[in-house]
Each structure stands twice: as structure tokens, then as C-alpha cells.
Amino acid sequence: MIARALETEILRLHHTEHWPVGTIATQLRVHHSTVRRVLAQAGAPVAQPTPRPSIIEPYRAFIVETLGKYPTLRASRLYTMVRERGYPGAPDHFRAVVARLRPRPAAQAYLRLRTLAGEQAQVDWAHFGKLTVGRAVRPLMAFVMVLSYSRHMCLRFYLGAAMNYFIRGHVEAFASFNSVPRVLLYDNLKSAVLERSGDAIRFHPTLLELAAHYRFAPRPVAVARGNEKGRVERAIRFVREAFFAARTFRDLDDLNAQAAAWCEGACADRLCPQDRARTVRTVFAEEAPRLLALPENPFPTEERIEVSVGKSPYARFDLNDYTVPHTHVNRTLSVLATLDTVRILDGSAVLAIHRRTFDRGAQIEIKAHLEALVTHKRAARAHRAQDRLHHAAPSAKLLFLRAAERGAHLGVLTRGLLALLDTPRRECAGGGDRRHTGRRRRAPGRRASLHRPARPRPRPSPAHRGGTAQRPALARHQRAPAGVKRLRTADHGVYR
């Protein structure tokens, strides 16, 4: 209601001053519908706005016909088609027109499904954000299984939705129920359905092995019909609101412990949606005898993959490196992983057992593997040192082998080599080898003989001892043996 004085002013301005409705509304600060209502109650004729023809009118029939054939055609594609036919308007106005002209799908009626006790369970994944583990950021996924009759629930959280987590969720759910339903209903996720064409379905082979082990029947819902598994969809919403909201936890194990306690406590004590007079715990006690019994042994849930080990003794698995014995580098090994441990196998032989980490870029090492590699490298270096000594003085091979057997230090062996190199040439190995000394190989027929008699070395003259005179050319027997460096001193007979 507005004041009587305001109504009088509206009538005066309209009849006396002949103001239009819009001007009256603007000047009196009222809505234009209020002005029209006051004029209509007073019986005054109100001028109606003259409708202007829309620029889309010539194309309306084409739009209606196209949407009749393709009801879900996007407005952007339809706008391109109309522009090619001469439409000059903007896309925003065109989208509003298409929204009014698009045919609405007919309303569908849904039948409330009822299942027998122990007959069916529904399974699905739910995403609950991300969890930071060290330097890794992993998705936090919830595996939810709900019994369709009693609405009893199993909830487990994993750092991903891979196939091994999917199988492990089934095994843990069956263990929590202590029984198995006859039919499991899935969405068309890749962990369950690899390929589908109408009613022709190709299931994941690992899921079929699981179904054969526990004797249940996997059954996917129709494509784009999530309403057929509405019980698990409603359960996921209940988990978000009643369990996960504002919940704190230390790590994944703590979260799963809280989830298991909640499923057996507050979740089981809620009223059953199918029978509001009883709780879920009571209905589940009635359903439990009609479920299938568990097999003697649970289905194996270990993740098995093949990994290639390169030059370094590390096997990469799930963004981390795990050590292996150095004798198994440059091979393809098998990794069996659970949520707690990582086992590395060569065939059936277990090479290493590590604690699993969900970090990234970490090196999980066994100290014995690295110590064995260091010992092997030291032994290889000692062997190479003995080879160098043998090539430098083959006649002393037996001496150095005996010294090495007695555990002589490498420095002792080196000093022994230097002492040997101070001996005359007839006691040293003759003839250089390019593979070991870098000097040219002697021509055939010119090999040095170890039995050649030693020639006396002439002592240098006093003039030469000062180092100022030109050095005389050394005789052949005075030259340094192959691979031995001669010191630049006045005494040309000193070798090192």
C-alpha cells in the first residue's frame, strides 16, 4: 500500500501534466508497476508500449525446426548456423531466445526399487580432496559399499582409485560384513567395465577373478543412469555431511580407524530408511544369515608390477626408489606391494623387503645392500691395482701376489714397485706395449731380451753435473724402461 497523497499526485501528473508512466515512476521514486496499478484502479486508460519486431523473428522457424531434430544442440553451434544465414544479433541475446525455444524433456516417473535381504550391495568411489604426504600430493578417495536391504555401510579411504585399491576395498568390506552379498551393483567405471556396447559388457579380468573367488555376480547399471544405484549415492552424501565434515586426523591410518568406528557405531545406530521403526543395526542382524559365507582364504590384494633396474641398484615404484642387491642391476624384477610393505622379487626369490612410503622422490635403502656394493667396488679397485703392478714389472708378479695375500696395504705395494723400478733394465720387463704404456709397439725381431748382459753405465763428467752443458745422448741401455718416468737431474742413471 502507498499513501493516499502519493496516489493523488500520480493521478494529477498523469491527467493534468500528461506525464508518461516511466517519468512519473522516476520522479516520485516508485516502481512503474505501482504507477500502472494506481491508474488502473482509477479507471484511467494506460498507454501500452508498442511492441517492436525482433530481429530474430525471421529465423525463429529455423531455430524451432533445428531444435526439434537435435534437442541437445548447443546454442553456440546454432548461433554459428544462424549467423551464416544472415542473423546480425549478438550471441548473449540469442542464447536467451534459444533457452525459451528449446523443447523440455518429458518428465520421467521413477519406481522405488526394493531388494530382498542379502541379495544386493552397491559400490562406488567418492573424491574427498587431496592429502599431502611429504612432497607428494595424492587424491583422497573413499570406497563405499552399502547393503541395499539394511543400508549397513563399509567405508575405507585410499590414496587413489587404482585397481589394487578397488580390490582391497572389496576384501575389507566383505571382512567387515563377515559375509558376501549375491549381487554387486556398479557404475560403469573402468575398474569394473572395460568396454560396453549396449548389453554386451567386457568386465575387468581381475574383477572377474574376485567374483569367482567370493561367488558374487557383478552387475553394472545402465549408461548414464546413476539413479539405479541411488542407495550408495545417498550414502556418500551422508558420509560427507555426518562423518567427514570438520573432521581432523593425523594420517590415513587414523582416518580409516575413525571411519571403521563410525560405521560400527553412529552409522549403524541411525534409523533404517526403509523401516523407520528399526535401526540399521537391527535390520542388518536380520539380513546377515541370508548373506553368502566367506571363503577360507581372502583374495590376494597385493599390487604386482614389473620394473626395470638400471645401472644403479634401485627399483623405482610409485614415485620412489627402493634398493636391490648390486648383483641384480640391469634386470627386470617384480614388485609386490601392499599398503605397508614393498617386496622385490627375481622370479620366486625375494631380494628385498622394504617399508612402503607414499612420498615422492624418496630413496628407501637397506644398509646391507649399499655396504655390499662398497665392498665390491673396493675389491675391484684392488684387483686393478695388482694388474697395473703386473704390467709394470711382470717378473715381480709372484712377490706382489704373496704380499697381497698377506694383506699388504696399497701404499706398501706401490713403494715396492718404485723400488723395483730402480733396478737395472735387465731385471725389468722389456718391450713396451701400447695398451699399457702408451708407447709404440716394438717391431718384430727387435724385442728386448731379459738375458742380455748388463752394460756398465758411464759416469757423467763433472762438467755435465752442473746442468749447464748440453746433455749427451744416452745409450740404449741407459734409457728409461717402458712406462717409467726419468727424473731430470744431472745423474742420468736415476729412474723413478
GROMACS .gro file of C-alpha atoms in nm:
model
  496
    1MET     CA    1   0.000   0.000   0.000
    2ILE     CA    2   0.109   0.354  -0.073
    3ALA     CA    3  -0.008   0.681   0.086
    4ARG     CA    4  -0.323   0.847  -0.038
    5ALA     CA    5  -0.132   1.168  -0.111
    6LEU     CA    6   0.105   0.975  -0.340
    7GLU     CA    7  -0.187   0.826  -0.532
    8THR     CA    8  -0.334   1.174  -0.580
    9GLU     CA    9  -0.004   1.308  -0.707
   10ILE     CA   10   0.026   1.020  -0.956
   11LEU     CA   11  -0.325   1.087  -1.093
   12ARG     CA   12  -0.260   1.463  -1.118
   13LEU     CA   13   0.064   1.425  -1.308
   14HIS     CA   14  -0.091   1.174  -1.544
   15HIS     CA   15  -0.413   1.365  -1.628
   16THR     CA   16  -0.300   1.726  -1.591
   17GLU     CA   17   0.065   1.723  -1.695
   18HIS     CA   18   0.028   1.417  -1.925
   19TRP     CA   19   0.344   1.258  -1.793
   20PRO     CA   20   0.412   0.904  -1.910
   21VAL     CA   21   0.428   0.618  -1.664
   22GLY     CA   22   0.804   0.598  -1.672
   23THR     CA   23   0.853   0.967  -1.596
   24ILE     CA   24   0.610   0.953  -1.303
   25ALA     CA   25   0.786   0.648  -1.159
   26THR     CA   26   1.127   0.812  -1.190
   27GLN     CA   27   1.030   1.147  -1.037
   28LEU     CA   28   0.824   1.004  -0.750
   29ARG     CA   29   1.075   0.720  -0.683
   30VAL     CA   30   0.822   0.439  -0.714
   31HIS     CA   31   0.810   0.133  -0.935
   32HIS     CA   32   0.640   0.163  -1.271
   33SER     CA   33   0.410  -0.126  -1.184
   34THR     CA   34   0.283   0.077  -0.886
   35VAL     CA   35   0.201   0.368  -1.116
   36ARG     CA   36   0.008   0.142  -1.355
   37ARG     CA   37  -0.182  -0.016  -1.069
   38VAL     CA   38  -0.291   0.326  -0.934
   39LEU     CA   39  -0.402   0.440  -1.281
   40ALA     CA   40  -0.587   0.114  -1.344
   41GLN     CA   41  -0.775   0.137  -1.013
   42ALA     CA   42  -0.879   0.493  -1.102
   43GLY     CA   43  -1.011   0.380  -1.441
   44ALA     CA   44  -0.766   0.585  -1.638
   45PRO     CA   45  -0.656   0.435  -1.969
   46VAL     CA   46  -0.291   0.338  -1.962
   47ALA     CA   47  -0.091   0.355  -2.280
   48GLN     CA   48   0.060   0.018  -2.362
   49PRO     CA   49   0.410   0.006  -2.510
   50THR     CA   50   0.412  -0.062  -2.881
   51PRO     CA   51   0.584  -0.395  -2.941
   52ARG     CA   52   0.875  -0.373  -3.180
   53PRO     CA   53   0.953  -0.657  -3.418
   54SER     CA   54   1.253  -0.863  -3.304
   55ILE     CA   55   1.546  -0.922  -3.540
   56ILE     CA   56   1.524  -1.291  -3.460
   57GLU     CA   57   1.167  -1.331  -3.594
   58PRO     CA   58   1.278  -1.428  -3.949
   59TYR     CA   59   1.493  -1.707  -3.801
   60ARG     CA   60   1.254  -1.834  -3.534
   61ALA     CA   61   1.106  -2.107  -3.755
   62PHE     CA   62   1.455  -2.235  -3.847
   63ILE     CA   63   1.561  -2.242  -3.479
   64VAL     CA   64   1.247  -2.429  -3.372
   65GLU     CA   65   1.285  -2.684  -3.653
   66THR     CA   66   1.654  -2.745  -3.575
   67LEU     CA   67   1.594  -2.786  -3.202
   68GLY     CA   68   1.312  -3.028  -3.280
   69LYS     CA   69   1.559  -3.257  -3.460
   70TYR     CA   70   1.851  -3.201  -3.222
   71PRO     CA   71   1.714  -3.108  -2.876
   72THR     CA   72   2.059  -3.105  -2.710
   73LEU     CA   73   2.234  -2.895  -2.977
   74ARG     CA   74   2.448  -2.624  -2.816
   75ALA     CA   75   2.343  -2.261  -2.857
   76SER     CA   76   2.695  -2.169  -2.975
   77ARG     CA   77   2.669  -2.410  -3.269
   78LEU     CA   78   2.317  -2.295  -3.350
   79TYR     CA   79   2.433  -1.932  -3.336
   80THR     CA   80   2.702  -2.008  -3.596
   81MET     CA   81   2.442  -2.167  -3.823
   82VAL     CA   82   2.209  -1.865  -3.791
   83ARG     CA   83   2.495  -1.619  -3.850
   84GLU     CA   84   2.572  -1.795  -4.178
   85ARG     CA   85   2.211  -1.725  -4.278
   86GLY     CA   86   2.237  -1.351  -4.209
   87TYR     CA   87   2.145  -1.306  -3.841
   88PRO     CA   88   2.305  -0.976  -3.719
   89GLY     CA   89   2.236  -1.006  -3.344
   90ALA     CA   90   2.469  -1.066  -3.051
   91PRO     CA   91   2.525  -1.412  -2.900
   92ASP     CA   92   2.402  -1.322  -2.549
   93HIS     CA   93   2.052  -1.229  -2.663
   94PHE     CA   94   2.049  -1.532  -2.895
   95ARG     CA   95   2.125  -1.770  -2.606
   96ALA     CA   96   1.831  -1.627  -2.407
   97VAL     CA   97   1.598  -1.682  -2.702
   98VAL     CA   98   1.723  -2.039  -2.757
   99ALA     CA   99   1.668  -2.118  -2.387
  100ARG     CA  100   1.299  -2.021  -2.427
  101LEU     CA  101   1.255  -2.212  -2.755
  102ARG     CA  102   1.443  -2.530  -2.659
  103PRO     CA  103   1.199  -2.822  -2.606
  104ARG     CA  104   1.183  -2.951  -2.250
  105PRO     CA  105   1.222  -3.327  -2.196
  106ALA     CA  106   0.916  -3.507  -2.075
  107ALA     CA  107   0.904  -3.573  -1.702
  108GLN     CA  108   1.002  -3.927  -1.605
  109ALA     CA  109   0.849  -4.130  -1.329
  110TYR     CA  110   1.078  -4.349  -1.119
  111LEU     CA  111   0.983  -4.668  -0.944
  112ARG     CA  112   1.116  -4.721  -0.593
  113LEU     CA  113   1.321  -5.041  -0.603
  114ARG     CA  114   1.306  -5.295  -0.324
  115THR     CA  115   1.552  -5.579  -0.280
  116LEU     CA  116   1.546  -5.899  -0.081
  117ALA     CA  117   1.760  -5.946   0.226
  118GLY     CA  118   2.115  -6.046   0.138
  119GLU     CA  119   2.052  -6.002  -0.234
  120GLN     CA  120   2.235  -5.684  -0.337
  121ALA     CA  121   2.503  -5.433  -0.243
  122GLN     CA  122   2.602  -5.113  -0.424
  123VAL     CA  123   2.961  -4.993  -0.470
  124ASP     CA  124   3.111  -4.659  -0.571
  125TRP     CA  125   3.409  -4.425  -0.530
  126ALA     CA  126   3.391  -4.076  -0.381
  127HIS     CA  127   3.650  -3.799  -0.401
  128PHE     CA  128   3.735  -3.616  -0.078
  129GLY     CA  129   4.000  -3.371  -0.190
  130LYS     CA  130   4.376  -3.426  -0.166
  131LEU     CA  131   4.618  -3.539   0.103
  132THR     CA  132   4.979  -3.420   0.133
  133VAL     CA  133   5.232  -3.691   0.216
  134GLY     CA  134   5.582  -3.545   0.235
  135ARG     CA  135   5.647  -3.388  -0.105
  136ALA     CA  136   5.363  -3.578  -0.274
  137VAL     CA  137   5.004  -3.458  -0.313
  138ARG     CA  138   4.775  -3.757  -0.361
  139PRO     CA  139   4.398  -3.780  -0.413
  140LEU     CA  140   4.197  -3.893  -0.113
  141MET     CA  141   3.938  -4.142  -0.235
  142ALA     CA  142   3.668  -4.317  -0.033
  143PHE     CA  143   3.549  -4.669  -0.118
  144VAL     CA  144   3.185  -4.710  -0.014
  145MET     CA  145   2.982  -5.034  -0.015
  146VAL     CA  146   2.620  -5.032   0.106
  147LEU     CA  147   2.390  -5.328   0.156
  148SER     CA  148   2.069  -5.240  -0.029
  149TYR     CA  149   1.833  -5.407   0.222
  150SER     CA  150   1.968  -5.299   0.560
  151ARG     CA  151   2.173  -4.994   0.446
  152HIS     CA  152   2.468  -5.120   0.651
  153MET     CA  153   2.781  -4.949   0.522
  154CYS     CA  154   3.156  -5.008   0.486
  155LEU     CA  155   3.380  -4.701   0.439
  156ARG     CA  156   3.752  -4.709   0.361
  157PHE     CA  157   3.987  -4.433   0.243
  158TYR     CA  158   4.275  -4.481  -0.002
  159LEU     CA  159   4.532  -4.258  -0.174
  160GLY     CA  160   4.396  -4.323  -0.520
  161ALA     CA  161   4.137  -4.526  -0.710
  162ALA     CA  162   4.368  -4.777  -0.880
  163MET     CA  163   4.262  -5.135  -0.939
  164ASN     CA  164   4.454  -5.274  -0.640
  165TYR     CA  165   4.274  -5.027  -0.408
  166PHE     CA  166   3.941  -5.124  -0.568
  167ILE     CA  167   4.003  -5.493  -0.499
  168ARG     CA  168   4.130  -5.423  -0.148
  169GLY     CA  169   3.814  -5.224  -0.072
  170HIS     CA  170   3.601  -5.527  -0.165
  171VAL     CA  171   3.805  -5.762   0.053
  172GLU     CA  172   3.791  -5.529   0.355
  173ALA     CA  173   3.417  -5.469   0.308
  174PHE     CA  174   3.344  -5.842   0.296
  175ALA     CA  175   3.556  -5.890   0.607
  176SER     CA  176   3.366  -5.614   0.792
  177PHE     CA  177   3.030  -5.769   0.693
  178ASN     CA  178   3.169  -6.118   0.763
  179SER     CA  179   2.969  -6.225   0.459
  180VAL     CA  180   2.917  -6.156   0.088
  181PRO     CA  181   2.605  -6.029  -0.096
  182ARG     CA  182   2.489  -6.220  -0.403
  183VAL     CA  183   2.494  -5.925  -0.647
  184LEU     CA  184   2.718  -5.619  -0.653
  185LEU     CA  185   2.593  -5.316  -0.846
  186TYR     CA  186   2.850  -5.086  -1.009
  187ASP     CA  187   2.866  -4.773  -1.213
  188ASN     CA  188   3.043  -4.812  -1.549
  189LEU     CA  189   3.385  -4.724  -1.407
  190LYS     CA  190   3.699  -4.864  -1.570
  191SER     CA  191   3.786  -5.076  -1.268
  192ALA     CA  192   3.468  -5.277  -1.334
  193VAL     CA  193   3.378  -5.236  -1.703
  194LEU     CA  194   3.650  -5.212  -1.965
  195GLU     CA  195   3.418  -5.190  -2.265
  196ARG     CA  196   3.044  -5.181  -2.323
  197SER     CA  197   2.820  -5.175  -2.627
  198GLY     CA  198   2.456  -5.193  -2.525
  199ASP     CA  199   2.410  -5.513  -2.328
  200ALA     CA  200   2.748  -5.652  -2.442
  201ILE     CA  201   2.982  -5.591  -2.148
  202ARG     CA  202   3.350  -5.676  -2.107
  203PHE     CA  203   3.438  -5.682  -1.738
  204HIS     CA  204   3.783  -5.624  -1.594
  205PRO     CA  205   3.955  -5.967  -1.565
  206THR     CA  206   4.073  -5.900  -1.209
  207LEU     CA  207   3.716  -5.821  -1.103
  208LEU     CA  208   3.600  -6.148  -1.257
  209GLU     CA  209   3.868  -6.335  -1.057
  210LEU     CA  210   3.745  -6.162  -0.742
  211ALA     CA  211   3.383  -6.251  -0.824
  212ALA     CA  212   3.477  -6.614  -0.885
  213HIS     CA  213   3.663  -6.628  -0.553
  214TYR     CA  214   3.375  -6.484  -0.346
  215ARG     CA  215   3.090  -6.624  -0.563
  216PHE     CA  216   2.906  -6.296  -0.630
  217ALA     CA  217   2.769  -6.160  -0.957
  218PRO     CA  218   2.897  -5.820  -1.082
  219ARG     CA  219   2.629  -5.611  -1.247
  220PRO     CA  220   2.673  -5.260  -1.397
  221VAL     CA  221   2.387  -5.013  -1.416
  222ALA     CA  222   2.266  -4.867  -1.746
  223VAL     CA  223   2.477  -4.597  -1.907
  224ALA     CA  224   2.413  -4.251  -1.755
  225ARG     CA  225   2.165  -4.400  -1.504
  226GLY     CA  226   2.318  -4.325  -1.170
  227ASN     CA  227   1.973  -4.326  -1.013
  228GLU     CA  228   1.977  -4.707  -1.036
  229LYS     CA  229   2.233  -4.712  -0.755
  230GLY     CA  230   2.078  -4.436  -0.551
  231ARG     CA  231   2.142  -4.607  -0.218
  232VAL     CA  232   2.521  -4.572  -0.244
  233GLU     CA  233   2.488  -4.220  -0.387
  234ARG     CA  234   2.279  -4.120  -0.087
  235ALA     CA  235   2.527  -4.295   0.144
  236ILE     CA  236   2.816  -4.091   0.002
  237ARG     CA  237   2.623  -3.771   0.071
  238PHE     CA  238   2.559  -3.894   0.425
  239VAL     CA  239   2.933  -3.962   0.471
  240ARG     CA  240   3.021  -3.609   0.359
  241GLU     CA  241   2.774  -3.446   0.595
  242ALA     CA  242   2.779  -3.673   0.901
  243PHE     CA  243   3.137  -3.806   0.906
  244PHE     CA  244   3.392  -3.612   0.701
  245ALA     CA  245   3.275  -3.255   0.765
  246ALA     CA  246   3.509  -3.073   1.010
  247ARG     CA  247   3.693  -3.397   1.095
  248THR     CA  248   4.061  -3.393   1.188
  249PHE     CA  249   4.302  -3.685   1.152
  250ARG     CA  250   4.677  -3.746   1.173
  251ASP     CA  251   4.725  -3.969   0.870
  252LEU     CA  252   4.545  -4.218   0.652
  253ASP     CA  253   4.556  -4.497   0.912
  254ASP     CA  254   4.396  -4.270   1.172
  255LEU     CA  255   4.125  -4.168   0.925
  256ASN     CA  256   4.044  -4.531   0.840
  257ALA     CA  257   4.031  -4.622   1.210
  258GLN     CA  258   3.782  -4.341   1.272
  259ALA     CA  259   3.578  -4.447   0.967
  260ALA     CA  260   3.557  -4.809   1.087
  261ALA     CA  261   3.448  -4.699   1.435
  262TRP     CA  262   3.187  -4.465   1.286
  263CYS     CA  263   3.042  -4.738   1.061
  264GLU     CA  264   3.006  -4.974   1.356
  265GLY     CA  265   2.878  -4.701   1.588
  266ALA     CA  266   2.676  -4.393   1.494
  267CYS     CA  267   2.618  -4.504   1.134
  268ALA     CA  268   2.475  -4.839   1.239
  269ASP     CA  269   2.256  -4.681   1.508
  270ARG     CA  270   2.069  -4.450   1.268
  271LEU     CA  271   1.713  -4.528   1.163
  272CYS     CA  272   1.678  -4.753   0.860
  273PRO     CA  273   1.534  -4.551   0.567
  274GLN     CA  274   1.325  -4.849   0.457
  275ASP     CA  275   1.183  -4.920   0.803
  276ARG     CA  276   1.182  -4.613   1.028
  277ALA     CA  277   1.074  -4.819   1.326
  278ARG     CA  278   1.408  -5.005   1.343
  279THR     CA  279   1.775  -4.914   1.327
  280VAL     CA  280   2.024  -5.022   1.064
  281ARG     CA  281   2.195  -5.249   1.318
  282THR     CA  282   1.872  -5.436   1.385
  283VAL     CA  283   1.791  -5.481   1.016
  284PHE     CA  284   2.145  -5.596   0.940
  285ALA     CA  285   2.120  -5.861   1.213
  286GLU     CA  286   1.812  -5.988   1.029
  287GLU     CA  287   1.988  -5.977   0.690
  288ALA     CA  288   2.320  -6.136   0.795
  289PRO     CA  289   2.202  -6.503   0.791
  290ARG     CA  290   2.088  -6.461   0.428
  291LEU     CA  291   2.426  -6.342   0.302
  292LEU     CA  292   2.687  -6.574   0.149
  293ALA     CA  293   2.962  -6.715   0.368
  294LEU     CA  294   3.322  -6.602   0.326
  295PRO     CA  295   3.573  -6.839   0.161
  296GLU     CA  296   3.852  -6.991   0.366
  297ASN     CA  297   4.122  -6.763   0.231
  298PRO     CA  298   4.085  -6.394   0.136
  299PHE     CA  299   4.158  -6.281  -0.217
  300PRO     CA  300   4.520  -6.155  -0.259
  301THR     CA  301   4.528  -5.777  -0.276
  302GLU     CA  302   4.897  -5.720  -0.348
  303GLU     CA  303   4.984  -5.497  -0.641
  304ARG     CA  304   5.222  -5.674  -0.879
  305ILE     CA  305   5.417  -5.491  -1.149
  306GLU     CA  306   5.738  -5.544  -1.345
  307VAL     CA  307   6.016  -5.286  -1.302
  308SER     CA  308   6.345  -5.238  -1.487
  309VAL     CA  309   6.658  -5.185  -1.277
  310GLY     CA  310   6.928  -4.979  -1.446
  311LYS     CA  311   7.295  -4.933  -1.359
  312SER     CA  312   7.226  -4.814  -1.005
  313PRO     CA  313   7.086  -5.070  -0.759
  314TYR     CA  314   6.744  -4.906  -0.726
  315ALA     CA  315   6.398  -5.022  -0.839
  316ARG     CA  316   6.150  -4.739  -0.899
  317PHE     CA  317   5.795  -4.797  -0.779
  318ASP     CA  318   5.519  -4.543  -0.718
  319LEU     CA  319   5.745  -4.235  -0.749
  320ASN     CA  320   6.009  -4.373  -0.507
  321ASP     CA  321   6.333  -4.576  -0.533
  322TYR     CA  322   6.393  -4.898  -0.338
  323THR     CA  323   6.736  -5.062  -0.316
  324VAL     CA  324   6.812  -5.409  -0.455
  325PRO     CA  325   7.134  -5.616  -0.431
  326HIS     CA  326   7.406  -5.489  -0.666
  327THR     CA  327   7.420  -5.832  -0.831
  328HIS     CA  328   7.074  -5.772  -0.985
  329VAL     CA  329   7.131  -5.450  -1.179
  330ASN     CA  330   7.030  -5.424  -1.548
  331ARG     CA  331   6.747  -5.669  -1.496
  332THR     CA  332   6.368  -5.679  -1.492
  333LEU     CA  333   6.234  -5.760  -1.146
  334SER     CA  334   5.888  -5.799  -0.993
  335VAL     CA  335   5.741  -5.577  -0.722
  336LEU     CA  336   5.468  -5.698  -0.485
  337ALA     CA  337   5.328  -5.404  -0.288
  338THR     CA  338   5.073  -5.373  -0.010
  339LEU     CA  339   4.975  -5.064   0.187
  340ASP     CA  340   5.261  -5.132   0.430
  341THR     CA  341   5.543  -5.320   0.253
  342VAL     CA  342   5.716  -5.347  -0.084
  343ARG     CA  343   5.873  -5.679  -0.177
  344ILE     CA  344   6.113  -5.706  -0.472
  345LEU     CA  345   6.145  -6.049  -0.634
  346ASP     CA  346   6.356  -6.211  -0.903
  347GLY     CA  347   6.126  -6.487  -1.016
  348SER     CA  348   6.023  -6.654  -0.691
  349ALA     CA  349   6.328  -6.542  -0.491
  350VAL     CA  350   6.269  -6.247  -0.256
  351LEU     CA  351   6.554  -5.998  -0.294
  352ALA     CA  352   6.441  -5.723  -0.056
  353ILE     CA  353   6.151  -5.625   0.171
  354HIS     CA  354   6.102  -5.250   0.229
  355ARG     CA  355   5.863  -5.036   0.426
  356ARG     CA  356   5.635  -4.861   0.177
  357THR     CA  357   5.615  -4.484   0.161
  358PHE     CA  358   5.362  -4.269  -0.025
  359ASP     CA  359   5.605  -3.978  -0.055
  360ARG     CA  360   5.768  -3.896  -0.388
  361GLY     CA  361   6.136  -3.886  -0.480
  362ALA     CA  362   6.237  -4.079  -0.166
  363GLN     CA  363   6.516  -4.338  -0.154
  364ILE     CA  364   6.434  -4.630   0.074
  365GLU     CA  365   6.758  -4.814   0.136
  366ILE     CA  366   6.877  -5.131   0.306
  367LYS     CA  367   7.219  -5.067   0.458
  368ALA     CA  368   7.347  -5.415   0.377
  369HIS     CA  369   7.287  -5.358   0.003
  370LEU     CA  370   7.499  -5.044  -0.003
  371GLU     CA  371   7.774  -5.194   0.214
  372ALA     CA  372   7.797  -5.495  -0.017
  373LEU     CA  373   7.826  -5.262  -0.317
  374VAL     CA  374   8.104  -5.057  -0.150
  375THR     CA  375   8.295  -5.375  -0.061
  376HIS     CA  376   8.263  -5.498  -0.418
  377LYS     CA  377   8.394  -5.168  -0.556
  378ARG     CA  378   8.694  -5.170  -0.320
  379ALA     CA  379   8.781  -5.526  -0.419
  380ALA     CA  380   8.759  -5.429  -0.786
  381ARG     CA  381   8.994  -5.133  -0.733
  382ALA     CA  382   9.248  -5.351  -0.551
  383HIS     CA  383   9.239  -5.601  -0.839
  384ARG     CA  384   9.301  -5.324  -1.092
  385ALA     CA  385   9.598  -5.202  -0.884
  386GLN     CA  386   9.751  -5.550  -0.894
  387ASP     CA  387   9.703  -5.562  -1.271
  388ARG     CA  388   9.891  -5.233  -1.310
  389LEU     CA  389  10.176  -5.364  -1.095
  390HIS     CA  390  10.195  -5.680  -1.301
  391HIS     CA  391  10.214  -5.490  -1.629
  392ALA     CA  392  10.484  -5.260  -1.490
  393ALA     CA  393  10.705  -5.546  -1.354
  394PRO     CA  394  10.587  -5.894  -1.457
  395SER     CA  395  10.893  -6.058  -1.302
  396ALA     CA  396  10.772  -5.941  -0.958
  397LYS     CA  397  10.423  -6.088  -1.000
  398LEU     CA  398  10.470  -6.365  -0.752
  399LEU     CA  399  10.617  -6.127  -0.494
  400PHE     CA  400  10.323  -5.888  -0.510
  401LEU     CA  401  10.064  -6.165  -0.510
  402ARG     CA  402  10.213  -6.302  -0.191
  403ALA     CA  403  10.218  -5.952  -0.041
  404ALA     CA  404   9.855  -5.900  -0.137
  405GLU     CA  405   9.761  -6.235   0.020
  406ARG     CA  406   9.927  -6.123   0.342
  407GLY     CA  407   9.702  -5.814   0.336
  408ALA     CA  408   9.963  -5.559   0.245
  409HIS     CA  409   9.833  -5.204   0.205
  410LEU     CA  410   9.819  -5.049  -0.140
  411GLY     CA  411  10.083  -4.794  -0.036
  412VAL     CA  412  10.325  -5.075   0.053
  413LEU     CA  413  10.273  -5.234  -0.286
  414THR     CA  414  10.333  -4.901  -0.458
  415ARG     CA  415  10.659  -4.839  -0.271
  416GLY     CA  416  10.768  -5.191  -0.367
  417LEU     CA  417  10.702  -5.112  -0.730
  418LEU     CA  418  10.915  -4.797  -0.709
  419ALA     CA  419  11.197  -4.999  -0.555
  420LEU     CA  420  11.175  -5.249  -0.840
  421LEU     CA  421  11.188  -4.975  -1.096
  422ASP     CA  422  11.522  -4.862  -0.951
  423THR     CA  423  11.674  -5.198  -1.057
  424PRO     CA  424  11.870  -5.229  -1.383
  425ARG     CA  425  11.683  -5.281  -1.704
  426ARG     CA  426  11.772  -5.648  -1.728
  427GLU     CA  427  11.562  -5.711  -1.416
  428CYS     CA  428  11.263  -5.529  -1.555
  429ALA     CA  429  11.018  -5.624  -1.822
  430GLY     CA  430  11.145  -5.549  -2.169
  431GLY     CA  431  10.941  -5.415  -2.454
  432GLY     CA  432  10.661  -5.164  -2.425
  433ASP     CA  433  10.302  -5.238  -2.506
  434ARG     CA  434  10.079  -4.963  -2.635
  435ARG     CA  435   9.785  -5.098  -2.440
  436HIS     CA  436   9.964  -5.045  -2.108
  437THR     CA  437  10.238  -4.783  -2.160
  438GLY     CA  438  10.118  -4.571  -2.445
  439ARG     CA  439  10.447  -4.619  -2.637
  440ARG     CA  440  10.473  -4.768  -2.979
  441ARG     CA  441  10.494  -5.145  -3.006
  442ARG     CA  442  10.836  -5.274  -3.095
  443ALA     CA  443  10.884  -5.408  -3.446
  444PRO     CA  444  10.915  -5.785  -3.486
  445GLY     CA  445  11.269  -5.903  -3.437
  446ARG     CA  446  11.359  -5.616  -3.204
  447ARG     CA  447  11.212  -5.745  -2.880
  448ALA     CA  448  11.422  -5.687  -2.572
  449SER     CA  449  11.575  -5.991  -2.416
  450LEU     CA  450  11.580  -6.042  -2.045
  451HIS     CA  451  11.903  -6.245  -2.079
  452ARG     CA  452  12.107  -5.967  -2.241
  453PRO     CA  453  12.415  -5.894  -2.029
  454ALA     CA  454  12.409  -5.563  -1.850
  455ARG     CA  455  12.647  -5.299  -1.977
  456PRO     CA  456  12.830  -5.074  -1.735
  457ARG     CA  457  12.691  -4.723  -1.722
  458PRO     CA  458  12.946  -4.445  -1.772
  459ARG     CA  459  12.958  -4.188  -1.503
  460PRO     CA  460  12.883  -3.835  -1.627
  461SER     CA  461  13.170  -3.587  -1.639
  462PRO     CA  462  13.191  -3.305  -1.380
  463ALA     CA  463  13.102  -3.056  -1.649
  464HIS     CA  464  12.776  -3.227  -1.705
  465ARG     CA  465  12.692  -3.242  -1.337
  466GLY     CA  466  12.629  -2.871  -1.320
  467GLY     CA  467  12.350  -2.897  -1.570
  468THR     CA  468  12.479  -2.610  -1.785
  469ALA     CA  469  12.626  -2.818  -2.067
  470GLN     CA  470  12.415  -2.997  -2.320
  471ARG     CA  471  12.319  -3.344  -2.209
  472PRO     CA  472  12.483  -3.619  -2.405
  473ALA     CA  473  12.270  -3.872  -2.585
  474LEU     CA  474  12.205  -4.170  -2.364
  475ALA     CA  475  12.299  -4.512  -2.475
  476ARG     CA  476  12.028  -4.763  -2.536
  477HIS     CA  477  12.093  -4.942  -2.209
  478GLN     CA  478  12.068  -4.606  -2.024
  479ARG     CA  479  11.721  -4.517  -2.150
  480ALA     CA  480  11.424  -4.543  -1.919
  481PRO     CA  481  11.227  -4.865  -1.937
  482ALA     CA  482  10.884  -4.854  -2.099
  483GLY     CA  483  10.628  -4.671  -1.885
  484VAL     CA  484  10.885  -4.534  -1.635
  485LYS     CA  485  10.949  -4.162  -1.592
  486ARG     CA  486  11.312  -4.046  -1.571
  487LEU     CA  487  11.396  -3.764  -1.332
  488ARG     CA  488  11.553  -3.452  -1.486
  489THR     CA  489  11.871  -3.449  -1.279
  490ALA     CA  490  12.241  -3.444  -1.363
  491ASP     CA  491  12.259  -3.815  -1.277
  492HIS     CA  492  12.103  -3.968  -1.586
  493GLY     CA  493  12.103  -4.311  -1.429
  494VAL     CA  494  11.835  -4.229  -1.168
  495TYR     CA  495  11.487  -4.359  -1.253
  496ARG     CA  496  11.154  -4.340  -1.080
   0.00000   0.00000   0.00000
